[in-house]
PDB file of C-alpha atoms and ligand atoms in Angstrom:
ATOM      1  CA  MET D  13       0.000   0.000   0.000  1.00  0.00           C
ATOM      2  CA  ARG D  14       1.247   3.495  -0.821  1.00  0.00           C
ATOM      3  CA  LYS D  15       2.339   5.809   1.996  1.00  0.00           C
ATOM      4  CA  SER D  16      -0.281   8.351   3.031  1.00  0.00           C
ATOM      5  CA  ILE D  17       0.260  12.090   3.536  1.00  0.00           C
ATOM      6  CA  GLN D  18      -0.345  11.417   7.256  1.00  0.00           C
ATOM      7  CA  LYS D  19       2.563   8.950   7.246  1.00  0.00           C
ATOM      8  CA  ILE D  20       4.815  11.499   5.509  1.00  0.00           C
ATOM      9  CA  SER D  21       3.799  14.152   8.085  1.00  0.00           C
ATOM     10  CA  SER D  22       4.594  11.771  10.948  1.00  0.00           C
ATOM     11  CA  PHE D  23       8.201  11.470   9.695  1.00  0.00           C
ATOM     12  CA  LYS D  24       8.822  15.119  10.620  1.00  0.00           C
ATOM     13  CA  LYS D  25       7.648  14.521  14.193  1.00  0.00           C
ATOM     14  CA  GLU D  26       9.766  11.345  14.428  1.00  0.00           C
ATOM     15  CA  GLY D  27      12.828  13.057  12.971  1.00  0.00           C
ATOM     16  CA  LYS D  28      13.002  10.542  10.113  1.00  0.00           C
ATOM     17  CA  LYS D  29      14.381  12.173   6.953  1.00  0.00           C
ATOM     18  CA  ILE D  30      12.002  11.958   3.989  1.00  0.00           C
ATOM     19  CA  THR D  31      13.470  10.595   0.747  1.00  0.00           C
ATOM     20  CA  VAL D  32      12.139  11.798  -2.603  1.00  0.00           C
ATOM     21  CA  LEU D  33      13.286  11.095  -6.157  1.00  0.00           C
ATOM     22  CA  THR D  34      11.862  11.997  -9.508  1.00  0.00           C
ATOM     23  CA  ALA D  35      10.913   9.216 -11.939  1.00  0.00           C
ATOM     24  CA  TYR D  36       9.573   9.368 -15.465  1.00  0.00           C
ATOM     25  CA  ASP D  37       9.092   5.751 -16.540  1.00  0.00           C
ATOM     26  CA  TYR D  38       7.658   2.478 -15.259  1.00  0.00           C
ATOM     27  CA  SER D  39      10.847   0.534 -14.507  1.00  0.00           C
ATOM     28  CA  SER D  40      12.726   3.401 -12.810  1.00  0.00           C
ATOM     29  CA  ALA D  41       9.673   4.067 -10.646  1.00  0.00           C
ATOM     30  CA  LYS D  42       9.432   0.358  -9.769  1.00  0.00           C
ATOM     31  CA  TYR D  43      13.109   0.149  -8.746  1.00  0.00           C
ATOM     32  CA  PHE D  44      13.058   3.389  -6.715  1.00  0.00           C
ATOM     33  CA  ASP D  45       9.922   2.110  -5.020  1.00  0.00           C
ATOM     34  CA  GLU D  46      11.593  -1.238  -4.265  1.00  0.00           C
ATOM     35  CA  ALA D  47      14.597   0.686  -2.887  1.00  0.00           C
ATOM     36  CA  GLY D  48      12.274   2.280  -0.321  1.00  0.00           C
ATOM     37  CA  VAL D  49      12.046   5.898  -1.549  1.00  0.00           C
ATOM     38  CA  ASP D  50       9.238   7.592   0.449  1.00  0.00           C
ATOM     39  CA  MET D  51       7.823   9.810  -2.312  1.00  0.00           C
ATOM     40  CA  ILE D  52       8.230   9.704  -6.086  1.00  0.00           C
ATOM     41  CA  LEU D  53       7.741  12.894  -8.094  1.00  0.00           C
ATOM     42  CA  VAL D  54       6.899  13.003 -11.764  1.00  0.00           C
ATOM     43  CA  GLY D  55       8.673  16.348 -12.034  1.00  0.00           C
ATOM     44  CA  ASP D  56       8.251  18.674 -14.979  1.00  0.00           C
ATOM     45  CA  SER D  57      12.069  18.310 -15.169  1.00  0.00           C
ATOM     46  CA  LEU D  58      11.090  15.415 -17.402  1.00  0.00           C
ATOM     47  CA  ALA D  59      10.735  18.050 -20.149  1.00  0.00           C
ATOM     48  CA  GLN D  60      14.522  18.446 -20.176  1.00  0.00           C
ATOM     49  CA  VAL D  61      15.958  15.162 -18.930  1.00  0.00           C
ATOM     50  CA  ALA D  62      13.561  12.703 -20.581  1.00  0.00           C
ATOM     51  CA  LEU D  63      12.179  14.636 -23.551  1.00  0.00           C
ATOM     52  CA  GLY D  64      15.170  16.824 -24.453  1.00  0.00           C
ATOM     53  CA  TYR D  65      13.293  20.147 -24.402  1.00  0.00           C
ATOM     54  CA  GLU D  66      15.241  23.323 -23.581  1.00  0.00           C
ATOM     55  CA  ASN D  67      13.158  24.172 -20.511  1.00  0.00           C
ATOM     56  CA  THR D  68      10.085  23.172 -18.561  1.00  0.00           C
ATOM     57  CA  TYR D  69       7.770  25.622 -20.350  1.00  0.00           C
ATOM     58  CA  ASP D  70       7.552  23.242 -23.270  1.00  0.00           C
ATOM     59  CA  ILE D  71       5.769  20.408 -21.490  1.00  0.00           C
ATOM     60  CA  GLY D  72       1.987  20.225 -21.268  1.00  0.00           C
ATOM     61  CA  MET D  73      -0.718  18.230 -19.520  1.00  0.00           C
ATOM     62  CA  ASP D  74      -0.882  15.476 -22.166  1.00  0.00           C
ATOM     63  CA  GLU D  75       2.780  14.545 -21.808  1.00  0.00           C
ATOM     64  CA  MET D  76       2.757  14.867 -18.009  1.00  0.00           C
ATOM     65  CA  LEU D  77      -0.277  12.588 -17.811  1.00  0.00           C
ATOM     66  CA  LEU D  78       1.266   9.941 -20.071  1.00  0.00           C
ATOM     67  CA  PHE D  79       4.398   9.765 -17.901  1.00  0.00           C
ATOM     68  CA  THR D  80       2.421   9.898 -14.645  1.00  0.00           C
ATOM     69  CA  LYS D  81       0.413   6.863 -15.767  1.00  0.00           C
ATOM     70  CA  ALA D  82       3.603   4.934 -16.619  1.00  0.00           C
ATOM     71  CA  VAL D  83       5.233   5.806 -13.283  1.00  0.00           C
ATOM     72  CA  SER D  84       2.065   5.006 -11.361  1.00  0.00           C
ATOM     73  CA  ARG D  85       2.072   1.431 -12.714  1.00  0.00           C
ATOM     74  CA  GLY D  86       5.490   0.931 -11.083  1.00  0.00           C
ATOM     75  CA  VAL D  87       4.743   2.457  -7.668  1.00  0.00           C
ATOM     76  CA  LYS D  88       3.388   0.271  -4.867  1.00  0.00           C
ATOM     77  CA  ASN D  89       4.717   1.786  -1.623  1.00  0.00           C
ATOM     78  CA  ALA D  90       5.763   5.370  -2.238  1.00  0.00           C
ATOM     79  CA  LEU D  91       3.441   8.377  -2.310  1.00  0.00           C
ATOM     80  CA  LEU D  92       3.229   9.543  -5.915  1.00  0.00           C
ATOM     81  CA  ILE D  93       3.274  13.273  -6.710  1.00  0.00           C
ATOM     82  CA  ALA D  94       2.658  14.809 -10.135  1.00  0.00           C
ATOM     83  CA  ASP D  95       4.080  18.228 -10.967  1.00  0.00           C
ATOM     84  CA  MET D  96       1.489  20.624 -12.391  1.00  0.00           C
ATOM     85  CA  PRO D  97       3.187  21.964 -15.551  1.00  0.00           C
ATOM     86  CA  PHE D  98       3.398  25.585 -16.693  1.00  0.00           C
ATOM     87  CA  GLY D  99      -0.011  26.764 -17.895  1.00  0.00           C
ATOM     88  CA  SER D 100      -1.970  24.073 -16.052  1.00  0.00           C
ATOM     89  CA  PHE D 101      -2.731  26.150 -12.939  1.00  0.00           C
ATOM     90  CA  GLN D 102      -2.203  29.767 -14.088  1.00  0.00           C
ATOM     91  CA  ILE D 103      -5.570  30.317 -15.826  1.00  0.00           C
ATOM     92  CA  ASN D 104      -8.203  29.943 -13.140  1.00  0.00           C
ATOM     93  CA  LYS D 105      -9.116  27.851 -10.152  1.00  0.00           C
ATOM     94  CA  GLU D 106     -11.645  25.695 -12.068  1.00  0.00           C
ATOM     95  CA  GLN D 107      -9.097  24.693 -14.687  1.00  0.00           C
ATOM     96  CA  THR D 108      -6.532  24.042 -11.948  1.00  0.00           C
ATOM     97  CA  MET D 109      -9.029  21.703 -10.295  1.00  0.00           C
ATOM     98  CA  LYS D 110      -9.795  19.943 -13.587  1.00  0.00           C
ATOM     99  CA  ASN D 111      -6.088  19.383 -14.299  1.00  0.00           C
ATOM    100  CA  ALA D 112      -5.335  18.232 -10.756  1.00  0.00           C
ATOM    101  CA  CYS D 113      -8.215  15.726 -11.044  1.00  0.00           C
ATOM    102  CA  GLU D 114      -6.635  14.391 -14.261  1.00  0.00           C
ATOM    103  CA  PHE D 115      -3.428  13.682 -12.346  1.00  0.00           C
ATOM    104  CA  ILE D 116      -5.286  11.894  -9.562  1.00  0.00           C
ATOM    105  CA  LYS D 117      -7.134   9.795 -12.164  1.00  0.00           C
ATOM    106  CA  ALA D 118      -3.737   9.036 -13.757  1.00  0.00           C
ATOM    107  CA  GLY D 119      -2.602   7.499 -10.455  1.00  0.00           C
ATOM    108  CA  ALA D 120      -0.973  10.386  -8.553  1.00  0.00           C
ATOM    109  CA  ASN D 121      -1.734  10.779  -4.839  1.00  0.00           C
ATOM    110  CA  ALA D 122      -0.888  14.479  -4.767  1.00  0.00           C
ATOM    111  CA  VAL D 123       0.105  17.370  -7.021  1.00  0.00           C
ATOM    112  CA  LYS D 124       2.911  19.918  -6.750  1.00  0.00           C
ATOM    113  CA  ILE D 125       2.297  23.597  -7.450  1.00  0.00           C
ATOM    114  CA  GLU D 126       5.102  26.151  -7.728  1.00  0.00           C
ATOM    115  CA  GLY D 127       5.057  29.595  -6.128  1.00  0.00           C
ATOM    116  CA  CYS D 128       2.853  31.580  -3.786  1.00  0.00           C
ATOM    117  CA  ASN D 129       0.580  34.573  -4.379  1.00  0.00           C
ATOM    118  CA  ASP D 130      -3.066  35.273  -3.539  1.00  0.00           C
ATOM    119  CA  TYR D 131      -4.297  33.513  -6.672  1.00  0.00           C
ATOM    120  CA  ILE D 132      -2.121  30.409  -6.135  1.00  0.00           C
ATOM    121  CA  LEU D 133      -3.197  30.239  -2.489  1.00  0.00           C
ATOM    122  CA  GLU D 134      -6.840  30.344  -3.591  1.00  0.00           C
ATOM    123  CA  CYS D 135      -6.202  27.481  -6.050  1.00  0.00           C
ATOM    124  CA  ILE D 136      -4.383  25.415  -3.428  1.00  0.00           C
ATOM    125  CA  LYS D 137      -7.212  25.933  -0.911  1.00  0.00           C
ATOM    126  CA  HIS D 138      -9.711  24.869  -3.559  1.00  0.00           C
ATOM    127  CA  LEU D 139      -7.766  21.641  -4.187  1.00  0.00           C
ATOM    128  CA  THR D 140      -7.018  20.738  -0.573  1.00  0.00           C
ATOM    129  CA  GLN D 141     -10.620  21.452   0.503  1.00  0.00           C
ATOM    130  CA  ASN D 142     -11.696  19.036  -2.206  1.00  0.00           C
ATOM    131  CA  SER D 143      -9.418  16.208  -1.051  1.00  0.00           C
ATOM    132  CA  ILE D 144      -6.525  16.764  -3.447  1.00  0.00           C
ATOM    133  CA  PRO D 145      -3.271  16.826  -1.466  1.00  0.00           C
ATOM    134  CA  VAL D 146      -0.828  19.542  -2.568  1.00  0.00           C
ATOM    135  CA  ILE D 147       2.887  20.003  -2.045  1.00  0.00           C
ATOM    136  CA  GLY D 148       4.157  23.575  -2.439  1.00  0.00           C
ATOM    137  CA  HIS D 149       7.430  24.732  -4.004  1.00  0.00           C
ATOM    138  CA  LEU D 150       9.307  27.867  -2.859  1.00  0.00           C
ATOM    139  CA  GLY D 151      12.771  29.403  -3.134  1.00  0.00           C
ATOM    140  CA  PHE D 152      13.988  29.046  -6.694  1.00  0.00           C
ATOM    141  CA  THR D 153      10.931  28.153  -8.752  1.00  0.00           C
ATOM    142  CA  PRO D 154      11.997  27.042 -12.274  1.00  0.00           C
ATOM    143  CA  MET D 155       8.745  28.315 -13.834  1.00  0.00           C
ATOM    144  CA  SER D 156       9.718  31.865 -12.822  1.00  0.00           C
ATOM    145  CA  ILE D 157      13.194  31.655 -14.363  1.00  0.00           C
ATOM    146  CA  ASN D 158      12.348  34.474 -16.798  1.00  0.00           C
ATOM    147  CA  SER D 159      11.456  36.872 -13.997  1.00  0.00           C
ATOM    148  CA  ILE D 160      14.177  35.619 -11.604  1.00  0.00           C
ATOM    149  CA  GLY D 161      16.776  35.925 -14.384  1.00  0.00           C
ATOM    150  CA  GLY D 162      18.551  32.550 -14.067  1.00  0.00           C
ATOM    151  CA  HIS D 163      19.344  29.755 -11.609  1.00  0.00           C
ATOM    152  CA  LYS D 164      19.873  32.117  -8.669  1.00  0.00           C
ATOM    153  CA  VAL D 165      20.136  31.097  -5.025  1.00  0.00           C
ATOM    154  CA  GLN D 166      17.155  32.565  -3.136  1.00  0.00           C
ATOM    155  CA  GLY D 167      16.907  33.758   0.475  1.00  0.00           C
ATOM    156  CA  LYS D 168      20.482  35.021   0.594  1.00  0.00           C
ATOM    157  CA  LYS D 169      19.373  38.112   2.524  1.00  0.00           C
ATOM    158  CA  VAL D 170      17.421  37.850   5.769  1.00  0.00           C
ATOM    159  CA  GLU D 171      14.515  39.877   4.276  1.00  0.00           C
ATOM    160  CA  ASN D 172      14.225  37.296   1.452  1.00  0.00           C
ATOM    161  CA  THR D 173      14.357  34.401   3.906  1.00  0.00           C
ATOM    162  CA  LEU D 174      11.597  36.053   5.937  1.00  0.00           C
ATOM    163  CA  GLU D 175       9.518  36.526   2.809  1.00  0.00           C
ATOM    164  CA  ILE D 176       9.928  32.843   1.879  1.00  0.00           C
ATOM    165  CA  LEU D 177       8.943  31.928   5.443  1.00  0.00           C
ATOM    166  CA  ARG D 178       5.796  34.111   5.233  1.00  0.00           C
ATOM    167  CA  ASN D 179       4.856  32.371   1.987  1.00  0.00           C
ATOM    168  CA  ALA D 180       5.607  28.945   3.455  1.00  0.00           C
ATOM    169  CA  LEU D 181       3.285  29.693   6.383  1.00  0.00           C
ATOM    170  CA  LYS D 182       0.561  30.776   3.945  1.00  0.00           C
ATOM    171  CA  LEU D 183       0.990  27.549   1.942  1.00  0.00           C
ATOM    172  CA  GLN D 184       0.761  25.591   5.187  1.00  0.00           C
ATOM    173  CA  SER D 185      -2.478  27.410   6.102  1.00  0.00           C
ATOM    174  CA  ALA D 186      -3.852  26.767   2.600  1.00  0.00           C
ATOM    175  CA  GLY D 187      -3.493  23.052   3.319  1.00  0.00           C
ATOM    176  CA  CYS D 188      -0.180  22.015   1.703  1.00  0.00           C
ATOM    177  CA  PHE D 189       1.101  18.830   3.346  1.00  0.00           C
ATOM    178  CA  ALA D 190       4.780  19.606   2.554  1.00  0.00           C
ATOM    179  CA  ILE D 191       6.888  22.244   0.791  1.00  0.00           C
ATOM    180  CA  VAL D 192       9.843  21.853  -1.561  1.00  0.00           C
ATOM    181  CA  LEU D 193      12.555  24.448  -0.814  1.00  0.00           C
ATOM    182  CA  GLU D 194      14.839  24.884  -3.808  1.00  0.00           C
ATOM    183  CA  LEU D 195      18.222  26.588  -4.050  1.00  0.00           C
ATOM    184  CA  MET D 196      18.717  28.503  -0.812  1.00  0.00           C
ATOM    185  CA  PRO D 197      21.352  28.756   1.920  1.00  0.00           C
ATOM    186  CA  LEU D 198      21.104  25.889   4.387  1.00  0.00           C
ATOM    187  CA  GLN D 199      20.651  28.304   7.326  1.00  0.00           C
ATOM    188  CA  SER D 200      17.644  29.925   5.610  1.00  0.00           C
ATOM    189  CA  ALA D 201      16.135  26.507   4.874  1.00  0.00           C
ATOM    190  CA  GLN D 202      16.729  25.454   8.493  1.00  0.00           C
ATOM    191  CA  PHE D 203      15.116  28.671   9.791  1.00  0.00           C
ATOM    192  CA  ILE D 204      12.022  28.017   7.673  1.00  0.00           C
ATOM    193  CA  THR D 205      11.930  24.275   8.443  1.00  0.00           C
ATOM    194  CA  GLU D 206      11.954  24.920  12.203  1.00  0.00           C
ATOM    195  CA  ARG D 207       8.955  27.262  11.933  1.00  0.00           C
ATOM    196  CA  LEU D 208       6.695  24.937   9.954  1.00  0.00           C
ATOM    197  CA  ARG D 209       4.458  22.156  11.163  1.00  0.00           C
ATOM    198  CA  ILE D 210       4.626  20.464   7.760  1.00  0.00           C
ATOM    199  CA  PRO D 211       7.822  18.889   6.347  1.00  0.00           C
ATOM    200  CA  THR D 212      10.214  20.725   4.037  1.00  0.00           C
ATOM    201  CA  ILE D 213      11.875  18.834   1.198  1.00  0.00           C
ATOM    202  CA  GLY D 214      15.132  20.435   0.123  1.00  0.00           C
ATOM    203  CA  ILE D 215      16.865  20.532  -3.233  1.00  0.00           C
ATOM    204  CA  GLY D 216      20.045  22.584  -3.107  1.00  0.00           C
ATOM    205  CA  ALA D 217      18.895  23.791   0.321  1.00  0.00           C
ATOM    206  CA  GLY D 218      21.311  21.994   2.666  1.00  0.00           C
ATOM    207  CA  ASN D 219      20.851  18.993   4.917  1.00  0.00           C
ATOM    208  CA  LEU D 220      18.635  20.548   7.586  1.00  0.00           C
ATOM    209  CA  CYS D 221      15.347  20.236   5.718  1.00  0.00           C
ATOM    210  CA  ASP D 222      13.024  17.407   6.733  1.00  0.00           C
ATOM    211  CA  GLY D 223      13.772  15.545   3.511  1.00  0.00           C
ATOM    212  CA  GLN D 224      15.607  15.734   0.212  1.00  0.00           C
ATOM    213  CA  VAL D 225      14.594  15.472  -3.432  1.00  0.00           C
ATOM    214  CA  LEU D 226      16.846  15.049  -6.469  1.00  0.00           C
ATOM    215  CA  VAL D 227      16.270  14.526 -10.160  1.00  0.00           C
ATOM    216  CA  CYS D 228      16.895  10.820 -10.823  1.00  0.00           C
ATOM    217  CA  ASP D 229      18.982  11.474 -13.937  1.00  0.00           C
ATOM    218  CA  ASP D 230      21.372  13.546 -11.793  1.00  0.00           C
ATOM    219  CA  ILE D 231      22.000  10.811  -9.202  1.00  0.00           C
ATOM    220  CA  LEU D 232      22.262   8.195 -11.954  1.00  0.00           C
ATOM    221  CA  GLY D 233      24.688  10.294 -14.059  1.00  0.00           C
ATOM    222  CA  LYS D 234      22.478  10.042 -17.119  1.00  0.00           C
ATOM    223  CA  TYR D 235      21.776  13.659 -18.140  1.00  0.00           C
ATOM    224  CA  ASP D 236      24.898  15.511 -19.270  1.00  0.00           C
ATOM    225  CA  ARG D 237      23.637  18.930 -20.399  1.00  0.00           C
ATOM    226  CA  PHE D 238      23.600  20.441 -16.925  1.00  0.00           C
ATOM    227  CA  LYS D 239      25.097  19.272 -13.614  1.00  0.00           C
ATOM    228  CA  PRO D 240      23.780  21.223 -10.621  1.00  0.00           C
ATOM    229  CA  LYS D 241      26.342  21.919  -7.841  1.00  0.00           C
ATOM    230  CA  PHE D 242      23.960  20.495  -5.242  1.00  0.00           C
ATOM    231  CA  ALA D 243      23.292  17.151  -6.945  1.00  0.00           C
ATOM    232  CA  ARG D 244      25.354  14.093  -5.968  1.00  0.00           C
ATOM    233  CA  GLN D 245      26.048  11.632  -8.764  1.00  0.00           C
ATOM    234  CA  TYR D 246      26.034   8.027  -7.483  1.00  0.00           C
ATOM    235  CA  SER D 247      26.373   6.170 -10.798  1.00  0.00           C
ATOM    236  CA  ASN D 248      27.563   6.856 -14.300  1.00  0.00           C
ATOM    237  CA  LEU D 249      24.683   5.583 -16.376  1.00  0.00           C
ATOM    238  CA  LYS D 250      25.769   7.648 -19.362  1.00  0.00           C
ATOM    239  CA  ASP D 251      29.060   5.723 -19.628  1.00  0.00           C
ATOM    240  CA  ILE D 252      27.337   2.423 -18.845  1.00  0.00           C
ATOM    241  CA  MET D 253      24.809   3.056 -21.642  1.00  0.00           C
ATOM    242  CA  ILE D 254      27.410   4.157 -24.203  1.00  0.00           C
ATOM    243  CA  ASN D 255      29.714   1.224 -23.386  1.00  0.00           C
ATOM    244  CA  THR D 256      26.811  -1.222 -23.494  1.00  0.00           C
ATOM    245  CA  ALA D 257      25.698   0.051 -26.908  1.00  0.00           C
ATOM    246  CA  LYS D 258      29.302  -0.086 -28.195  1.00  0.00           C
ATOM    247  CA  ALA D 259      29.743  -3.694 -26.979  1.00  0.00           C
ATOM    248  CA  TYR D 260      26.449  -4.669 -28.631  1.00  0.00           C
ATOM    249  CA  CYS D 261      27.413  -3.053 -31.970  1.00  0.00           C
ATOM    250  CA  SER D 262      30.805  -4.739 -31.908  1.00  0.00           C
ATOM    251  CA  ASP D 263      29.234  -8.179 -31.201  1.00  0.00           C
ATOM    252  CA  VAL D 264      26.688  -7.719 -34.013  1.00  0.00           C
ATOM    253  CA  GLU D 265      29.365  -6.587 -36.442  1.00  0.00           C
ATOM    254  CA  SER D 266      31.691  -9.490 -35.587  1.00  0.00           C
ATOM    255  CA  GLY D 267      28.841 -12.053 -35.662  1.00  0.00           C
ATOM    256  CA  ALA D 268      29.356 -12.884 -31.956  1.00  0.00           C
ATOM    257  CA  PHE D 269      25.728 -11.933 -31.313  1.00  0.00           C
ATOM    258  CA  PRO D 270      23.379 -13.756 -31.337  1.00  0.00           C
ATOM    259  CA  SER D 271      24.975 -17.041 -30.153  1.00  0.00           C
ATOM    260  CA  ILE D 272      23.359 -20.481 -30.593  1.00  0.00           C
ATOM    261  CA  GLU D 273      22.024 -20.194 -27.004  1.00  0.00           C
ATOM    262  CA  GLU D 274      20.318 -16.939 -27.957  1.00  0.00           C
ATOM    263  CA  SER D 275      18.748 -18.482 -31.100  1.00  0.00           C
ATOM    264  CA  PHE D 276      15.852 -20.848 -31.748  1.00  0.00           C
ATOM    265  CA  THR D 277      16.803 -24.113 -33.519  1.00  0.00           C
ATOM    266  CA  LEU D 278      14.877 -26.699 -35.513  1.00  0.00           C
ATOM    267  CA  ASP D 279      14.740 -30.252 -34.158  1.00  0.00           C
ATOM    268  CA  THR D 280      16.700 -32.951 -36.026  1.00  0.00           C
ATOM    269  CA  GLU D 281      13.703 -34.252 -38.005  1.00  0.00           C
ATOM    270  CA  GLU D 282      12.805 -30.793 -39.311  1.00  0.00           C
ATOM    271  CA  MET D 283      16.432 -30.091 -40.111  1.00  0.00           C
ATOM    272  CA  GLU D 284      16.632 -33.246 -42.227  1.00  0.00           C
ATOM    273  CA  LYS D 285      13.482 -32.240 -44.111  1.00  0.00           C
ATOM    274  CA  LEU D 286      14.942 -28.802 -44.713  1.00  0.00           C
ATOM    275  CA  GLU D 287      18.094 -30.389 -46.104  1.00  0.00           C
ATOM    276  CA  ASN D 288      15.952 -31.941 -48.914  1.00  0.00           C
ATOM    277  CA  TYR D 289      15.178 -28.456 -50.177  1.00  0.00           C
ATOM    278  CA  ARG D 290      18.843 -27.524 -50.649  1.00  0.00           C
TER     279      ARG D 290
HETATM  280  O1  LIG R  24      10.574  19.098 -11.754  1.00  0.00           O
HETATM  281  C1  LIG R  24      11.256  18.651 -10.811  1.00  0.00           C
HETATM  282  O2  LIG R  24      11.938  17.641 -10.963  1.00  0.00           O
HETATM  283  C2  LIG R  24      11.179  19.356  -9.537  1.00  0.00           C
HETATM  284  C3  LIG R  24      12.079  19.038  -8.430  1.00  0.00           C
HETATM  285  C4  LIG R  24      13.273  18.315  -8.540  1.00  0.00           C
HETATM  286  C5  LIG R  24      11.755  19.588  -7.135  1.00  0.00           C
HETATM  287  O3  LIG R  24      10.360  20.184  -9.382  1.00  0.00           O
END
């Protein structure tokens, strides 16, 4: 059975760190789930790392839903979150609700919404009051990259940290069950974390948040167009994939693949019959 939002909330009280990874396909989701990851996020980062788009503006509901369905089939124990893509919650609260419902029907247990202003708070309240769990996202919010002007660390000044805290408290009051804090000094993230009842999930926000999230392609060493300073690479899937493909090509070219064991063979009687046709 998948973890509930209540279970995730209890981790903060128990002091158990919450583990979160993104996933975009069935088998990755299944393996991360088997590994014991607490929450799996179908992040809109899939636009870049899985679909090769330049940024996350290019992905829409149709693509997000397709990948959410694939991931959902692989997840048994983790809580599954779908990222609401750019344009899916900016129009009005009714459309936000409709899109969030699509994600829940696709197998997600919760949705993630970036940012905080009066309109976003109204949308979040509308969702949470109608039984759709929401995780917020503050600090650096990739959807605002055009107004922020790049991948800039947020909350570097106390006034900014206080502003993020005020927004975090508003998201908490609107019913968010957790908040992602992206790209901020660890002391700012700690300050905010200590003042919230709900868990914070950090990404580039130090180790004092209640949990951590990373993009799976970054920990696997699969995506090579951008390597964030805060991401730790545990494997080198890029090299493994290139070397595997090279070994395969070389075996095909030399005739070493497929072997007899990898082929189907006729039985003796059928072989003899075939001989008569030579
Ligand atoms: O899209 C994403 O993958 C994200 C995070 C990593 C937080 O939003």
